[in-house]
mmCIF file of C-alpha atoms in Angstrom:
data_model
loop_
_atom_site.group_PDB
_atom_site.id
_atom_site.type_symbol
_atom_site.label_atom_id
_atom_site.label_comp_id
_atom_site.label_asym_id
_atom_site.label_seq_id
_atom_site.Cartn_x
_atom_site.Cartn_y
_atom_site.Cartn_z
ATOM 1 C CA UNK A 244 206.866 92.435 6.087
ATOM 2 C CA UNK A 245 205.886 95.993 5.466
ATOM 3 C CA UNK A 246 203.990 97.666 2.898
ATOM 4 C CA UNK A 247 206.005 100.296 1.196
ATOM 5 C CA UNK A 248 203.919 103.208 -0.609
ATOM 6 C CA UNK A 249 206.746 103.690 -4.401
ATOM 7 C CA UNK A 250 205.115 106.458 -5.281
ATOM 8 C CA UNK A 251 206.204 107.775 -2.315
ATOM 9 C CA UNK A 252 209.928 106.854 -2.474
ATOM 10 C CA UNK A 253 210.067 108.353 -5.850
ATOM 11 C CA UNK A 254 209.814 111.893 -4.100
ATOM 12 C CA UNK A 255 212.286 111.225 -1.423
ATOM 13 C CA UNK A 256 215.436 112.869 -2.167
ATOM 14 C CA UNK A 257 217.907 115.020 -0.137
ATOM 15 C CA UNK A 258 217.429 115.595 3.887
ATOM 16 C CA UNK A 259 213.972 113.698 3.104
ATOM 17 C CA UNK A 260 216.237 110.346 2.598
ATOM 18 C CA UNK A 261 217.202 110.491 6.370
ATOM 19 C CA UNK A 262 213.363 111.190 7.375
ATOM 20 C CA UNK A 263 212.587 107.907 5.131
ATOM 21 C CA UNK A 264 214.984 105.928 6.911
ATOM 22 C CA UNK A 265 213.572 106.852 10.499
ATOM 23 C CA UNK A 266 210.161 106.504 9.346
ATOM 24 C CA UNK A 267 210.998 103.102 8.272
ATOM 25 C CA UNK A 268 213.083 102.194 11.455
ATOM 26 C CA UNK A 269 210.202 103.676 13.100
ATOM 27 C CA UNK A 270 207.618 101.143 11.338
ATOM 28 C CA UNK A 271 209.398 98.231 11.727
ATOM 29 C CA UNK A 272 210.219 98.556 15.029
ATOM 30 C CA UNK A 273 206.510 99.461 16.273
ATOM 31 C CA UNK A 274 206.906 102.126 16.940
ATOM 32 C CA UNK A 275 203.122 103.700 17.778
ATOM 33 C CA UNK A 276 203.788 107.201 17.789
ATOM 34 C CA UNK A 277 206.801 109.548 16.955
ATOM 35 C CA UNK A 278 206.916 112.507 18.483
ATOM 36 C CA UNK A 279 208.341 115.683 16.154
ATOM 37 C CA UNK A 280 207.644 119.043 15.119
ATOM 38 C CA UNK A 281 208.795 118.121 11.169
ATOM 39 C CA UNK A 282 205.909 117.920 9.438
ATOM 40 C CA UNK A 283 208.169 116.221 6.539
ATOM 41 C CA UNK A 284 207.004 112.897 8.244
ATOM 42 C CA UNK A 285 203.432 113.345 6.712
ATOM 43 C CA UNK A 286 204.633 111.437 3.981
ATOM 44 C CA UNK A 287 204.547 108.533 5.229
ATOM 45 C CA UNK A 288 200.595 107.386 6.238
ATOM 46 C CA UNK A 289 202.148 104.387 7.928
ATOM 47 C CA UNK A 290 204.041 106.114 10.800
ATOM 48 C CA UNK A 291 201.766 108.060 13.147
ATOM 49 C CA UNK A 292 203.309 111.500 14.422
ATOM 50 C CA UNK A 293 202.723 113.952 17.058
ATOM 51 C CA UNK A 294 203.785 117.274 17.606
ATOM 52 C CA UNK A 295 205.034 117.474 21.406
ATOM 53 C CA UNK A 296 204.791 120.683 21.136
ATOM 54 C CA UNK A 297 201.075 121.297 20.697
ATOM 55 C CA UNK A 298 198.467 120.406 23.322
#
């Protein structure tokens, strides 16, 4: 089962809905890392992100 933050899904509206939905597929899939330049994805602690694009 995963943990899900409400407070956060209270702000997610618009273009964020899609980032919610690939953080979550993200989550519960395992995912350890997603790599992306959107910073959007800060929202949610549980996903870890990297920016490919920085050393």
């Amino acid at each position: 089962m995963i943990a899900v933050d409400t407070n956060i899904l209270v702000h997610v509206r618009g273009p964020m809905v899609h980032d919610a939905k690939v953080a979550a597929i993200c989550v519960a899939n395992g995912v350890e890392a997603l790599l992306t330049c959107d910073c959007d994805f800060s929202m949610f602690p549980q996903l870890v992100t990297r920016n490919p694009l920085v050393a």
